[in-house]
Every structure is written in structure tokens, then in C-alpha cells.
PDB file of C-alpha atoms in Angstrom:
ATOM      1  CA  UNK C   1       7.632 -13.725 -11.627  1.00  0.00           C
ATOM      2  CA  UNK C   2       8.715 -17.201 -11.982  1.00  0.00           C
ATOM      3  CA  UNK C   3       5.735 -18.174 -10.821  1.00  0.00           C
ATOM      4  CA  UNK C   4       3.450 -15.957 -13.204  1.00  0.00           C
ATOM      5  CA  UNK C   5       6.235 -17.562 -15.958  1.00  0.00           C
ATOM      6  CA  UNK C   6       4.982 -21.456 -14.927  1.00  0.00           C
ATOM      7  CA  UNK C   7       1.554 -20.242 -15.448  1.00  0.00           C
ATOM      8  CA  UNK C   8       2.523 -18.983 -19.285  1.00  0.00           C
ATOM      9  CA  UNK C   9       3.894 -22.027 -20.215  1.00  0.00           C
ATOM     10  CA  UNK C  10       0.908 -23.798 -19.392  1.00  0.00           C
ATOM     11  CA  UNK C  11      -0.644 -21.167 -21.428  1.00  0.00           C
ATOM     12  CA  UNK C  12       1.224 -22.355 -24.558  1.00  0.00           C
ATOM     13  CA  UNK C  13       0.804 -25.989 -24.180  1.00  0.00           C
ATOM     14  CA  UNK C  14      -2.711 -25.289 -24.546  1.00  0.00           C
ATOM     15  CA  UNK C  15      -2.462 -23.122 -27.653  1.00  0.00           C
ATOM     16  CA  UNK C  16      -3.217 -19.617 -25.713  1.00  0.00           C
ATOM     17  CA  UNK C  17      -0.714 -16.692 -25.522  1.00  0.00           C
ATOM     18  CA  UNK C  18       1.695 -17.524 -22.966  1.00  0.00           C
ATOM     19  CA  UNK C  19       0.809 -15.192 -20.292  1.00  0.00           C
ATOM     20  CA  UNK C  20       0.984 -16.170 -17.193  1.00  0.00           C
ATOM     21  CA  UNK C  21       0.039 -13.758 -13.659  1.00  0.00           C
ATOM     22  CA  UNK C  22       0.099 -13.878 -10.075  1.00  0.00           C
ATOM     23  CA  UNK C  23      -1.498 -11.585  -6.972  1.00  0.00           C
ATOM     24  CA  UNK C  24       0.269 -12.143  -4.395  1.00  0.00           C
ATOM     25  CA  UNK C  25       0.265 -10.600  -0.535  1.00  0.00           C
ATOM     26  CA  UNK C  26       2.745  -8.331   1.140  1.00  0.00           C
ATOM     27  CA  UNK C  27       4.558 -11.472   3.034  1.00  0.00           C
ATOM     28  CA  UNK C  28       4.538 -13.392  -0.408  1.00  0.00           C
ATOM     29  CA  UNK C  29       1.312 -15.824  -0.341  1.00  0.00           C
ATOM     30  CA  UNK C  30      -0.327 -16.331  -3.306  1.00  0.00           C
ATOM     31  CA  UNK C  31      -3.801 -15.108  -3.625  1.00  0.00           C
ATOM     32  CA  UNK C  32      -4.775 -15.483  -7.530  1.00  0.00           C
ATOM     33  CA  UNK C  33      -3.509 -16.958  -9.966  1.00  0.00           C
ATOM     34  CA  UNK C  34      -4.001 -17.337 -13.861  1.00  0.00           C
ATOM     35  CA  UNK C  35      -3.246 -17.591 -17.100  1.00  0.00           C
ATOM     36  CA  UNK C  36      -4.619 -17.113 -20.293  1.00  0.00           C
ATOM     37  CA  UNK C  37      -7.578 -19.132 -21.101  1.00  0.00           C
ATOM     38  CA  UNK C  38      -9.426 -17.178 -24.373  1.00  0.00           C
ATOM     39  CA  UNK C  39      -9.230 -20.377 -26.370  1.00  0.00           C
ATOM     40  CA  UNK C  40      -9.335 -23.232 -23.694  1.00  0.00           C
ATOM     41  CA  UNK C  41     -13.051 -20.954 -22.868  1.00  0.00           C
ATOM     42  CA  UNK C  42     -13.587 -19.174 -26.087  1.00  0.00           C
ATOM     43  CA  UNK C  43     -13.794 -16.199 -23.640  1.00  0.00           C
ATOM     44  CA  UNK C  44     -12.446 -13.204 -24.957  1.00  0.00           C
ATOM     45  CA  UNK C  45     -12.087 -11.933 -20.902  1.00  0.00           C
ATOM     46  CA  UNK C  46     -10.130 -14.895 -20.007  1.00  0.00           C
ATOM     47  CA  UNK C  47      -6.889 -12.919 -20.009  1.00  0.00           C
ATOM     48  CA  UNK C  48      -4.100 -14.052 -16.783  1.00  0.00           C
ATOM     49  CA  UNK C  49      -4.818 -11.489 -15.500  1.00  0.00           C
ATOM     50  CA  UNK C  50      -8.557 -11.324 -15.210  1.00  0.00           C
ATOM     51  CA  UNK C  51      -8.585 -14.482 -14.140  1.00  0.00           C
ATOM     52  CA  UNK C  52      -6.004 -13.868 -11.307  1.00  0.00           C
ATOM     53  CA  UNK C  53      -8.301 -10.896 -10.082  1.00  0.00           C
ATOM     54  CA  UNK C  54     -11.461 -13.492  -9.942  1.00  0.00           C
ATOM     55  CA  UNK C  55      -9.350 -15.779  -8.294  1.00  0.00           C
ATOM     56  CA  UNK C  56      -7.948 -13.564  -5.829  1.00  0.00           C
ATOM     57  CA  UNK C  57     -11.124 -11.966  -5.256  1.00  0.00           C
ATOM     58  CA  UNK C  58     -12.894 -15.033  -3.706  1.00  0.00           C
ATOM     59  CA  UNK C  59     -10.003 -16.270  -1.879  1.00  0.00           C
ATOM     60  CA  UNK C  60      -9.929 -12.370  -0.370  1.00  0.00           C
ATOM     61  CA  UNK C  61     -13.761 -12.357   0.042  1.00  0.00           C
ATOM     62  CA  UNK C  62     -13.655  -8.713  -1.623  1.00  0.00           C
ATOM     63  CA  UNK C  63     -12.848  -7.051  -4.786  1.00  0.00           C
ATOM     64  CA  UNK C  64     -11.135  -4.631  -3.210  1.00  0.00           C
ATOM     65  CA  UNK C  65      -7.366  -6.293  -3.630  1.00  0.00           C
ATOM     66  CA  UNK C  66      -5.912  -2.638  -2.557  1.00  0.00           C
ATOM     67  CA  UNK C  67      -2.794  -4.341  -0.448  1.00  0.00           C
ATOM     68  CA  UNK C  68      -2.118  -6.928  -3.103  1.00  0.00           C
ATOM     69  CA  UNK C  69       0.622  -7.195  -5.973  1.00  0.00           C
ATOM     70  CA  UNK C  70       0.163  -8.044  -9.323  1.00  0.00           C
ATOM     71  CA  UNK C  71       3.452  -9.784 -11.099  1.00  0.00           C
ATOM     72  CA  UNK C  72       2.086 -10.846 -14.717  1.00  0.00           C
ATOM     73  CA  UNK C  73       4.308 -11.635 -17.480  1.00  0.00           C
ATOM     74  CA  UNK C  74       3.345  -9.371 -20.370  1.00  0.00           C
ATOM     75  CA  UNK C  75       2.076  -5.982 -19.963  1.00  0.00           C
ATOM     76  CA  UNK C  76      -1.751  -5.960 -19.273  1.00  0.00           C
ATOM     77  CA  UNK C  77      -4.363  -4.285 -22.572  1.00  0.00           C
ATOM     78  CA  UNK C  78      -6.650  -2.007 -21.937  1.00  0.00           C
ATOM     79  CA  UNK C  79      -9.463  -3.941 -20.478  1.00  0.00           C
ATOM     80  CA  UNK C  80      -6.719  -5.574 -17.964  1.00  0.00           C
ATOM     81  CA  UNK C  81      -5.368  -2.072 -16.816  1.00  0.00           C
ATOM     82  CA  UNK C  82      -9.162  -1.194 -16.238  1.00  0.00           C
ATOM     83  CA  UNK C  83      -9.723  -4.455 -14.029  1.00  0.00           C
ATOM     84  CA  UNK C  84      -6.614  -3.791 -12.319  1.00  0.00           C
ATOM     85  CA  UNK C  85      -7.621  -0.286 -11.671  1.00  0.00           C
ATOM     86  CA  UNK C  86     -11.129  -1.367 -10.462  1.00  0.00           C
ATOM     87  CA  UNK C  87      -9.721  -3.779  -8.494  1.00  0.00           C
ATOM     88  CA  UNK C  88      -7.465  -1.208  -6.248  1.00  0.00           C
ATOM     89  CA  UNK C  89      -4.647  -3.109  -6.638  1.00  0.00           C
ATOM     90  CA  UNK C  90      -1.566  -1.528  -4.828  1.00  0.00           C
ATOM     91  CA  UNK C  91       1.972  -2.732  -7.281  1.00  0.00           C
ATOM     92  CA  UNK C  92       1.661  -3.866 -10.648  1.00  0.00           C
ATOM     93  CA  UNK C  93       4.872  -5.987 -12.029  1.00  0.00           C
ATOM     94  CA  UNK C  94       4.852  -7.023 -15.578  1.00  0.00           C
ATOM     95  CA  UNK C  95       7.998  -8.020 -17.665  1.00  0.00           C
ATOM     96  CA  UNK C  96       7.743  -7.725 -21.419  1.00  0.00           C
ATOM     97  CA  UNK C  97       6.426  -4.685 -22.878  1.00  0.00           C
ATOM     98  CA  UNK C  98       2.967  -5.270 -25.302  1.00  0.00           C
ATOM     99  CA  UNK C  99       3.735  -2.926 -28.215  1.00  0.00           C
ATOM    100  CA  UNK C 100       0.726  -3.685 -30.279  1.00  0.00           C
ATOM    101  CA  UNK C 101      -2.373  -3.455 -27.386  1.00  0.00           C
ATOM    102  CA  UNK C 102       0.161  -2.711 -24.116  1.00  0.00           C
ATOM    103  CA  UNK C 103      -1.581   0.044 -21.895  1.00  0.00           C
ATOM    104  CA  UNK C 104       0.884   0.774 -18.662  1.00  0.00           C
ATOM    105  CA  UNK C 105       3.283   2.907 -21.112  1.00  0.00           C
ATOM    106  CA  UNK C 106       3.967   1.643 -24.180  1.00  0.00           C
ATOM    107  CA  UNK C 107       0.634   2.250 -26.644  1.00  0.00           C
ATOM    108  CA  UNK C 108      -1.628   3.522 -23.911  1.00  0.00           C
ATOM    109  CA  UNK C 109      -0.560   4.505 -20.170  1.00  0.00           C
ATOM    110  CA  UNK C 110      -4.136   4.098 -18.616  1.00  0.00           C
ATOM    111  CA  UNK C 111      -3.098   3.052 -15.448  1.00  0.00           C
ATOM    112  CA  UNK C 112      -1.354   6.065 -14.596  1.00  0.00           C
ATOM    113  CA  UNK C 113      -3.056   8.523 -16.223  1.00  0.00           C
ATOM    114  CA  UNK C 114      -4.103  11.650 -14.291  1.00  0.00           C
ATOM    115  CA  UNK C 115      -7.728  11.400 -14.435  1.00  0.00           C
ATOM    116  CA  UNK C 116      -7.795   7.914 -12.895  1.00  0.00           C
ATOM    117  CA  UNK C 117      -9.289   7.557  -9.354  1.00  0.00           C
ATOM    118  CA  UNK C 118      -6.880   5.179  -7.918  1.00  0.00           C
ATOM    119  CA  UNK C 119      -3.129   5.275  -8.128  1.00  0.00           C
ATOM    120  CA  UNK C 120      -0.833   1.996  -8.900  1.00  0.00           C
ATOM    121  CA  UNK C 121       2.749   1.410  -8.226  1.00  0.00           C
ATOM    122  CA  UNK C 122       4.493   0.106 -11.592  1.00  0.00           C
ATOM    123  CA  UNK C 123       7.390  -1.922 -12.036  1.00  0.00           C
ATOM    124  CA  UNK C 124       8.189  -2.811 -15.466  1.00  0.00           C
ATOM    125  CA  UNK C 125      11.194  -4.971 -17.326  1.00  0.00           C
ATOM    126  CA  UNK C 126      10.376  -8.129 -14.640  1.00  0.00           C
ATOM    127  CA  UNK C 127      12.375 -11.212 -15.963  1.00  0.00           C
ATOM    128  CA  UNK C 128      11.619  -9.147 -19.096  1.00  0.00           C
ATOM    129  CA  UNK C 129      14.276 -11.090 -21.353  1.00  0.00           C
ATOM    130  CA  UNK C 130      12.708 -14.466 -20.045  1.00  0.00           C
ATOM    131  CA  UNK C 131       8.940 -13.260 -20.043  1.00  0.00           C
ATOM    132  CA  UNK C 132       9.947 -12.008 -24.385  1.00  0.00           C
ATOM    133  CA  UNK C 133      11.810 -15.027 -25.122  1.00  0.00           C
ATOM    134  CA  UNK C 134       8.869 -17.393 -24.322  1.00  0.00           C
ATOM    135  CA  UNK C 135       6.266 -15.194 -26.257  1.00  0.00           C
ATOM    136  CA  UNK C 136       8.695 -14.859 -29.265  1.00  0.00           C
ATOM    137  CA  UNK C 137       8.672 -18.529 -29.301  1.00  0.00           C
ATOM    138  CA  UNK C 138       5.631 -19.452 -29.092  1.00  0.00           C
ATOM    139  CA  UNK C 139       4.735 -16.600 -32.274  1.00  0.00           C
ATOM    140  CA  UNK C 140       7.665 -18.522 -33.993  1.00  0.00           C
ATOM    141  CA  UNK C 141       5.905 -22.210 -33.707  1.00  0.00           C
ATOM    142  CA  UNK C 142       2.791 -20.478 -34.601  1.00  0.00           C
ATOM    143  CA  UNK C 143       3.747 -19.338 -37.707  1.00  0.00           C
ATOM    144  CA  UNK C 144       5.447 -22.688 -38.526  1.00  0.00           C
ATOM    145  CA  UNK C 145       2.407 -24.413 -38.280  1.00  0.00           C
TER     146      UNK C 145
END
């Protein structure tokens, strides 16, 4: 998580959400990495964690990630959840809850609903009281601008 946090931060200092994720192998290497780029690309899909899913996927040579982690920093929306399910990951991690668009248990719960076709492991509350305090700053300085 502190690396999916290093990632956020550089999130901020370009004016994006800090959110910052990581996909990472069962011995710990890195395999993806991102963080969100919507305004740096005006791309409304450059979320962490899609990026981190690209990322991983050409490094893996597959999109089929299904013995990978995900540790990402905020939970994942709805068209995150969907990559992640797509993508077969095996463990998401995510530490602050998304109460406004969050959709592994706190508006929606797609990635474990019943009727999906591939089951994830989820941890929540990661570093959660580091992972709110940056977003809740950087919402602060961007009202005070």
C-alpha cells in the first residue's frame, strides 16, 4: 500500500484525485502500476487502477491477471470493479472507502455479487486512515482555490 500511496501523491501534484494502485505477484514484484491520469489525458478511463491492469497486462503478456493482487488506495467505481472482474484478478486491497461512486461494499458491492462469474478476495480498511487523510486534503486545497 505504500507503494499504491507514492503513486497518489503524484496523482495530486498533477491536479488528479490522489489515487494511487499497484498489482503485484504472490512473492511481492510489481507488475502494474498507476495512478490517476483523467486530467493529465482528459481520459475519463484513466483511473489507477485501469491503468495498473494495462500495465500489468503487457508486462504479464495476458489479461488474464488471475494470480495477481490488486492494493489501490481508494475503493475502485463501478467501471474499475468491472475491469478488475474481467481481469480475473485473485485479492483486491483498497484502503479508504468511496461513499459517493465506491462499488466493493459501500454504494454498490459488484465485485462480490452472486451473479458474477469470477470470485475476488477483498481486503478493505488498507492504510485506510493514511489512504483518507491524503484525499481529504487534497478536497480541502481544492476548495481553497
Amino acid at each position: 500500500m505504500q507503494q499504491a500511496l507514492l503513486l497518489a501523491k503524484q496523482s495530486s501534484d498533477n491536479g488528479d484525485v490522489p489515487v494511487g494502485a499497484i498489482i503485484a505477484s504472490e512473492s511481492g514484484e510489481i507488475l502494474g502500476r498507476g495512478r490517476n491520469l483523467r486530467e493529465e489525458r482528459n481520459d475519463p478511463t484513466a483511473h489507477a487502477e485501469i491503468v495498473a491492469l494495462r500495465e500489468a497486462g503487457e508486462i504479464v503478456g495476458s489479461w488474464r491477471l488471475g494470480d495477481l493482487t490488486m492494493v489501490v488506495t481508494f475503493e475502485p467505481c463501478v467501471m474499475c470493479a468491472g475491469a478488475i472482474l474481467q481481469s480475473r484478478i485473485k485479492r483486491l486491497v483498497f484502503g479508504a472507502w468511496n461513499e459517493k461512486a465506491g462499488a466493493v461494499g459501500s454504494v454498490w458491492d459488484v465485485i462480490r455479487d452472486n451473479r458474477s462469474l469470477h470470485e475476488v478476495e477483498v481486503i478493505s480498511r488498507c492504510f485506510e486512515i493514511e489512504c483518507v487523510t491524503l484525499l481529504n486534503n487534497f478536497f480541502k486545497n481544492q476548495r481553497n482555490k
